[in-house]
Short mmCIF file of C-alpha atoms in Angstrom, two decimals:
data_model
loop_
_atom_site.label_atom_id
_atom_site.label_comp_id
_atom_site.label_asym_id
_atom_site.label_seq_id
_atom_site.Cartn_x
_atom_site.Cartn_y
_atom_site.Cartn_z
CA UNK A 20 18.97 19.03 3.76
CA UNK A 21 19.71 21.93 1.44
CA UNK A 22 17.41 24.40 3.20
CA UNK A 23 18.86 23.68 6.62
CA UNK A 24 22.43 23.89 5.30
CA UNK A 25 21.55 27.29 3.87
CA UNK A 26 20.18 28.23 7.28
CA UNK A 27 23.47 27.35 8.93
CA UNK A 28 25.68 29.20 6.47
CA UNK A 29 23.37 32.19 6.25
CA UNK A 30 23.22 32.46 10.04
CA UNK A 31 26.98 32.80 10.20
CA UNK A 32 27.01 35.34 7.36
CA UNK A 33 24.29 37.46 8.93
CA UNK A 34 26.00 37.35 12.30
CA UNK A 35 29.16 38.73 10.72
CA UNK A 36 27.72 41.25 8.29
CA UNK A 37 24.20 42.27 9.29
CA UNK A 38 24.17 44.92 11.92
CA UNK A 39 21.65 43.87 14.52
CA UNK A 40 19.85 41.14 16.39
CA UNK A 41 16.47 42.10 14.91
CA UNK A 42 17.68 41.39 11.38
CA UNK A 43 19.22 38.11 12.47
CA UNK A 44 15.99 37.06 14.16
CA UNK A 45 13.86 37.94 11.12
CA UNK A 46 16.13 36.01 8.77
CA UNK A 47 15.96 32.94 10.99
CA UNK A 48 12.18 33.10 11.11
CA UNK A 49 12.09 33.27 7.32
CA UNK A 50 14.49 30.35 6.92
CA UNK A 51 12.89 28.12 9.54
CA UNK A 52 9.22 28.63 8.65
CA UNK A 53 9.49 29.47 4.92
CA UNK A 54 5.88 30.74 5.13
CA UNK A 55 3.84 30.27 1.98
CA UNK A 56 0.33 30.19 0.57
CA UNK A 57 1.30 27.31 -1.73
CA UNK A 58 0.55 23.62 -1.29
CA UNK A 59 2.85 20.77 -2.21
CA UNK A 60 2.34 19.18 -5.65
CA UNK A 61 -1.30 18.34 -6.27
CA UNK A 62 -2.07 17.90 -2.57
CA UNK A 63 -4.56 20.77 -2.60
CA UNK A 64 -6.89 18.63 -4.71
CA UNK A 65 -7.06 16.19 -1.81
CA UNK A 66 -8.51 18.91 0.42
CA UNK A 67 -11.72 19.02 -1.63
CA UNK A 68 -14.72 18.23 0.54
CA UNK A 69 -13.01 19.34 3.74
CA UNK A 70 -14.71 22.05 5.80
CA UNK A 71 -13.04 25.46 6.04
CA UNK A 72 -12.61 26.66 9.62
CA UNK A 73 -11.81 30.15 10.90
CA UNK A 74 -10.41 30.78 14.39
CA UNK A 75 -10.32 34.37 15.65
CA UNK A 76 -8.53 35.51 18.81
CA UNK A 77 -6.64 38.45 20.26
CA UNK A 78 -2.91 37.81 20.14
CA UNK A 79 -0.93 38.51 23.30
CA UNK A 80 2.27 38.12 21.28
CA UNK A 81 1.51 40.93 18.83
CA UNK A 82 -1.26 42.80 20.64
CA UNK A 83 -3.36 42.56 17.47
CA UNK A 84 -6.43 40.53 16.42
CA UNK A 85 -5.43 37.27 14.72
CA UNK A 86 -7.27 34.91 12.41
CA UNK A 87 -6.31 31.33 11.60
CA UNK A 88 -7.57 29.33 8.66
CA UNK A 89 -7.96 25.60 9.05
CA UNK A 90 -9.42 22.49 7.44
CA UNK A 91 -11.72 20.06 9.22
CA UNK A 92 -12.09 16.45 8.18
CA UNK A 93 -14.62 14.67 10.37
CA UNK A 94 -17.31 12.11 10.21
CA UNK A 95 -20.91 11.97 11.38
CA UNK A 96 -22.33 10.92 13.66
CA UNK A 97 -19.62 11.53 16.24
CA UNK A 98 -19.68 10.12 19.75
CA UNK A 99 -17.40 9.94 22.76
CA UNK A 100 -15.67 7.07 20.94
CA UNK A 101 -14.55 9.33 18.08
CA UNK A 102 -11.07 10.75 18.82
CA UNK A 103 -10.18 14.15 17.40
CA UNK A 104 -6.75 15.29 16.31
CA UNK A 105 -5.12 18.72 16.07
CA UNK A 106 -2.72 18.53 13.13
CA UNK A 107 0.26 20.94 13.17
CA UNK A 108 2.18 21.05 9.90
CA UNK A 109 5.83 21.80 9.29
CA UNK A 110 7.57 24.47 7.23
CA UNK A 111 7.06 25.82 3.74
CA UNK A 112 3.63 24.62 2.59
CA UNK A 113 0.14 25.73 3.58
CA UNK A 114 -2.47 23.60 5.32
CA UNK A 115 -3.83 22.19 2.03
CA UNK A 116 -0.40 20.66 1.53
CA UNK A 117 -1.13 18.47 4.54
CA UNK A 118 -4.35 17.07 3.06
CA UNK A 119 -2.83 13.65 2.23
CA UNK A 120 -1.61 13.20 5.82
CA UNK A 121 -4.95 14.46 7.14
CA UNK A 122 -6.79 11.82 5.15
CA UNK A 123 -4.36 9.16 6.33
CA UNK A 124 -4.97 10.06 9.97
CA UNK A 125 -8.71 10.11 9.28
CA UNK A 126 -8.46 6.59 7.89
CA UNK A 127 -6.75 5.58 11.13
CA UNK A 128 -9.84 6.69 13.06
CA UNK A 129 -9.43 10.40 13.86
CA UNK A 130 -11.50 13.42 13.01
CA UNK A 131 -8.85 15.99 12.07
CA UNK A 132 -8.45 19.74 12.43
CA UNK A 133 -5.39 21.16 10.65
CA UNK A 134 -4.46 24.83 10.85
CA UNK A 135 -2.19 27.32 9.13
CA UNK A 136 -0.03 29.40 11.43
CA UNK A 137 -0.07 33.13 10.88
CA UNK A 138 1.95 33.89 7.77
CA UNK A 139 0.75 30.74 5.96
CA UNK A 140 -2.11 30.33 3.51
CA UNK A 141 -5.23 32.30 4.37
CA UNK A 142 -4.32 32.97 8.00
CA UNK A 143 -3.34 36.48 9.15
CA UNK A 144 -0.43 37.91 7.23
CA UNK A 145 2.66 38.09 9.40
CA UNK A 146 6.17 36.70 9.65
CA UNK A 147 5.70 33.73 12.00
CA UNK A 148 7.87 33.18 15.03
CA UNK A 149 8.28 30.45 17.61
CA UNK A 150 6.11 32.44 20.03
CA UNK A 151 3.35 33.20 17.53
CA UNK A 152 3.20 29.59 16.30
CA UNK A 153 2.87 28.38 19.88
CA UNK A 154 0.05 30.84 20.43
CA UNK A 155 -1.66 29.71 17.22
CA UNK A 156 -1.52 26.07 18.30
CA UNK A 157 -2.98 26.95 21.69
CA UNK A 158 -5.82 28.94 20.10
CA UNK A 159 -6.67 26.00 17.83
CA UNK A 160 -6.61 23.61 20.79
CA UNK A 161 -9.03 25.81 22.74
CA UNK A 162 -11.31 25.96 19.68
CA UNK A 163 -11.20 22.18 19.30
CA UNK A 164 -11.87 21.51 22.98
CA UNK A 165 -14.86 23.89 23.01
CA UNK A 166 -16.50 22.10 20.08
CA UNK A 167 -15.57 18.51 20.96
CA UNK A 168 -15.52 18.37 24.76
CA UNK A 169 -16.59 14.72 25.01
CA UNK A 170 -14.03 13.26 22.63
CA UNK A 171 -10.51 12.16 23.39
CA UNK A 172 -8.29 14.85 21.88
CA UNK A 173 -4.82 14.25 20.48
CA UNK A 174 -1.99 16.48 19.25
CA UNK A 175 -0.09 15.62 16.06
CA UNK A 176 2.93 17.45 14.68
CA UNK A 177 5.02 16.81 11.60
CA UNK A 178 8.63 18.05 11.51
CA UNK A 179 8.64 21.63 12.84
CA UNK A 180 5.01 21.09 13.84
CA UNK A 181 6.16 18.33 16.17
CA UNK A 182 8.21 20.78 18.23
CA UNK A 183 5.21 23.13 18.34
CA UNK A 184 2.98 20.22 19.34
CA UNK A 185 5.27 19.13 22.17
CA UNK A 186 5.27 22.68 23.50
CA UNK A 187 1.46 22.66 23.41
CA UNK A 188 1.31 19.30 25.19
CA UNK A 189 3.58 20.65 27.92
CA UNK A 190 1.18 23.56 28.51
CA UNK A 191 -2.21 21.80 28.56
CA UNK A 192 -3.60 18.98 30.68
CA UNK A 193 -6.56 17.74 28.66
CA UNK A 194 -4.92 15.88 25.79
CA UNK A 195 -5.13 12.09 25.57
CA UNK A 196 -1.82 11.77 23.75
CA UNK A 197 0.73 13.36 21.46
CA UNK A 198 2.10 12.04 18.16
CA UNK A 199 5.16 13.51 16.44
CA UNK A 200 6.61 12.46 13.10
CA UNK A 201 10.02 13.38 11.66
CA UNK A 202 10.66 15.74 14.57
CA UNK A 203 13.82 16.97 16.28
CA UNK A 204 15.15 17.78 19.73
CA UNK A 205 16.03 21.44 19.01
CA UNK A 206 16.97 23.67 16.09
CA UNK A 207 20.53 23.83 17.45
CA UNK A 208 20.77 20.03 17.29
CA UNK A 209 19.45 20.01 13.72
CA UNK A 210 22.06 22.54 12.65
CA UNK A 211 24.77 20.57 14.46
CA UNK A 212 23.86 17.45 12.49
CA UNK A 213 24.84 19.08 9.18
CA UNK A 214 28.19 19.24 7.42
CA UNK A 215 29.17 22.55 8.99
CA UNK A 216 27.59 21.73 12.33
CA UNK A 217 30.88 21.87 14.19
CA UNK A 218 30.90 25.67 13.77
CA UNK A 219 29.60 27.64 16.82
CA UNK A 220 26.15 28.52 15.49
CA UNK A 221 24.16 27.75 18.62
CA UNK A 222 24.61 31.11 20.41
CA UNK A 223 23.27 32.87 17.29
CA UNK A 224 20.02 30.91 17.11
CA UNK A 225 17.03 32.94 18.34
CA UNK A 226 14.27 30.50 17.27
CA UNK A 227 15.41 27.53 19.32
CA UNK A 228 12.40 25.18 19.53
CA UNK A 229 13.82 23.27 22.51
CA UNK A 230 11.49 20.29 22.24
CA UNK A 231 13.80 18.05 24.28
CA UNK A 232 13.32 20.16 27.40
CA UNK A 233 9.57 20.56 26.85
CA UNK A 234 8.95 16.86 26.30
CA UNK A 235 9.89 16.19 29.91
CA UNK A 236 6.84 18.22 31.02
CA UNK A 237 4.15 16.44 29.02
CA UNK A 238 1.87 14.16 30.99
CA UNK A 239 0.04 12.07 28.39
CA UNK A 240 1.43 9.17 26.33
CA UNK A 241 3.81 10.02 23.48
CA UNK A 242 4.27 8.32 20.10
CA UNK A 243 7.44 9.26 18.20
CA UNK A 244 7.62 8.13 14.54
CA UNK A 245 10.65 8.60 12.30
CA UNK A 246 11.82 7.32 8.94
CA UNK A 247 15.17 5.56 8.71
CA UNK A 248 15.91 7.37 5.42
CA UNK A 249 15.08 10.88 6.65
CA UNK A 250 17.88 13.03 5.23
CA UNK A 251 16.56 16.30 6.67
CA UNK A 252 16.02 15.41 10.32
CA UNK A 253 18.36 12.64 11.45
CA UNK A 254 16.46 9.72 13.04
CA UNK A 255 18.81 9.87 16.03
CA UNK A 256 17.18 13.19 16.99
CA UNK A 257 13.75 11.57 17.05
CA UNK A 258 15.15 8.77 19.19
CA UNK A 259 16.72 11.24 21.65
CA UNK A 260 13.40 13.08 21.89
CA UNK A 261 11.67 9.80 22.71
CA UNK A 262 14.26 8.87 25.31
CA UNK A 263 13.85 12.21 27.11
CA UNK A 264 10.11 11.67 27.68
CA UNK A 265 9.04 10.27 31.04
CA UNK A 266 5.46 9.27 30.16
CA UNK A 267 4.24 6.01 28.61
CA UNK A 268 5.79 6.13 25.16
CA UNK A 269 6.66 4.27 21.99
CA UNK A 270 9.26 4.85 19.27
CA UNK A 271 8.50 3.62 15.74
CA UNK A 272 11.29 3.55 13.15
CA UNK A 273 9.88 3.14 9.64
CA UNK A 274 12.43 1.43 7.44
CA UNK A 275 12.93 3.33 4.19
CA UNK A 276 10.75 6.23 5.28
CA UNK A 277 11.92 9.67 4.17
CA UNK A 278 11.07 13.01 5.76
CA UNK A 279 7.90 13.10 3.66
CA UNK A 280 6.96 9.44 3.06
CA UNK A 281 7.20 7.96 6.56
CA UNK A 282 3.45 8.18 7.22
CA UNK A 283 2.43 6.40 4.03
CA UNK A 284 5.12 3.72 4.20
CA UNK A 285 4.55 3.10 7.89
CA UNK A 286 0.74 3.11 7.96
CA UNK A 287 0.53 -0.44 9.34
CA UNK A 288 3.07 0.42 12.05
CA UNK A 289 1.05 3.52 12.90
CA UNK A 290 -2.11 1.46 13.29
CA UNK A 291 -0.39 -1.04 15.58
CA UNK A 292 1.19 1.70 17.71
CA UNK A 293 -2.13 3.53 18.14
CA UNK A 294 -3.72 0.33 19.37
CA UNK A 295 -0.87 -0.51 21.74
CA UNK A 296 -0.15 2.92 23.23
CA UNK A 297 -3.51 4.71 23.03
CA UNK A 298 -5.80 1.63 23.02
CA UNK A 299 -7.45 2.88 19.87
CA UNK A 300 -9.64 0.50 17.92
CA UNK A 301 -9.53 0.29 14.12
CA UNK A 302 -12.37 2.37 12.60
CA UNK A 303 -14.19 -0.68 11.18
CA UNK A 304 -14.10 -2.46 14.54
CA UNK A 305 -15.26 0.69 16.33
CA UNK A 306 -18.20 1.15 13.95
CA UNK A 307 -19.30 -2.45 14.41
CA UNK A 308 -19.04 -2.07 18.19
CA UNK A 309 -21.23 1.05 18.15
CA UNK A 310 -23.90 -0.66 16.04
CA UNK A 311 -24.03 -3.71 18.31
CA UNK A 312 -23.86 -1.90 21.65
CA UNK A 313 -26.99 -1.57 23.78
CA UNK A 314 -27.94 1.98 24.93
CA UNK A 315 -26.66 1.28 28.47
CA UNK A 316 -23.75 -0.99 27.59
CA UNK A 317 -20.65 -0.70 29.76
CA UNK A 318 -17.95 1.58 28.32
CA UNK A 319 -14.87 0.05 26.77
CA UNK A 320 -11.39 0.47 28.22
CA UNK A 321 -10.59 3.60 26.24
CA UNK A 322 -13.85 5.28 27.30
CA UNK A 323 -12.98 4.52 30.90
CA UNK A 324 -9.58 6.15 30.70
CA UNK A 325 -9.24 9.12 33.09
CA UNK A 326 -9.61 12.49 31.42
CA UNK A 327 -6.77 14.06 33.35
CA UNK A 328 -3.62 13.43 31.38
CA UNK A 329 -1.44 12.59 34.37
CA UNK A 330 -3.89 9.98 35.61
CA UNK A 331 -4.11 8.63 32.06
CA UNK A 332 -0.32 8.35 31.85
CA UNK A 333 -0.15 6.44 35.11
CA UNK A 334 -2.90 4.06 34.01
CA UNK A 335 -1.15 2.92 30.82
CA UNK A 336 1.72 0.41 30.54
CA UNK A 337 5.19 1.69 29.64
CA UNK A 338 6.24 1.01 26.04
CA UNK A 339 9.90 1.02 25.04
#
């Protein structure tokens, strides 16, 4: 709450005192992303054993070569039954800070690729922006699809990463689903939810992250998870984001979950939602199925799902 309140007050101050739009934009990018090469607490220790990944591409946003650092947590052997997940983290901490959530999603059955946006960790040094973060997510998605073309691929975003993930899902057509946790409708709505939110900040916001308009363009199922005790992003914003989506969807409210603890507290709810919305099997059940299956056994329901996201959306039941 404190960081976003500072964003609101500082935005007003900069608008009054700083001389130009460029300075205002840079300050907002610093406040929203809080780019860092630090990880949260002792979370970096949980990244031990993960594979380091490097993704190189030419940035159309900056006109310069870009390099992203990521962590890969997968299992072998992989098959078409092994779903893969692109993990997009939120503000402040580097990708190693997401190691606990990566391991949690791995335990739920995913192989996981998590990346640092430019400006974070070991990725290219730059002040991130909404446009550059979107481009980074797209580059990581292309990398993931090239290396795991047979697997069902999912997008996951936490907090700010959820808005980036929804933008990515609105731009691609080969994802099997999108999961967002502790995410908002737009930066303007987040600012409006604070104590001084009645002040006219919205016209001054350059980094808008309008997830609520982008979510209407996604074509694969959407899972929205929020903690009831989230004091940074009000749960009502997650609910509004869910309500705006037109695809098969599910909203999970984790009682007592904070902005940072929702995933751990709500692990059982996560598992149930993945089975209901995405037809995912628990890892132990999946492993047993693979061992017992004959070489030419008929594919299960999830294997038979259409690869095109719009066909997949139409084939699944609506969840409310």
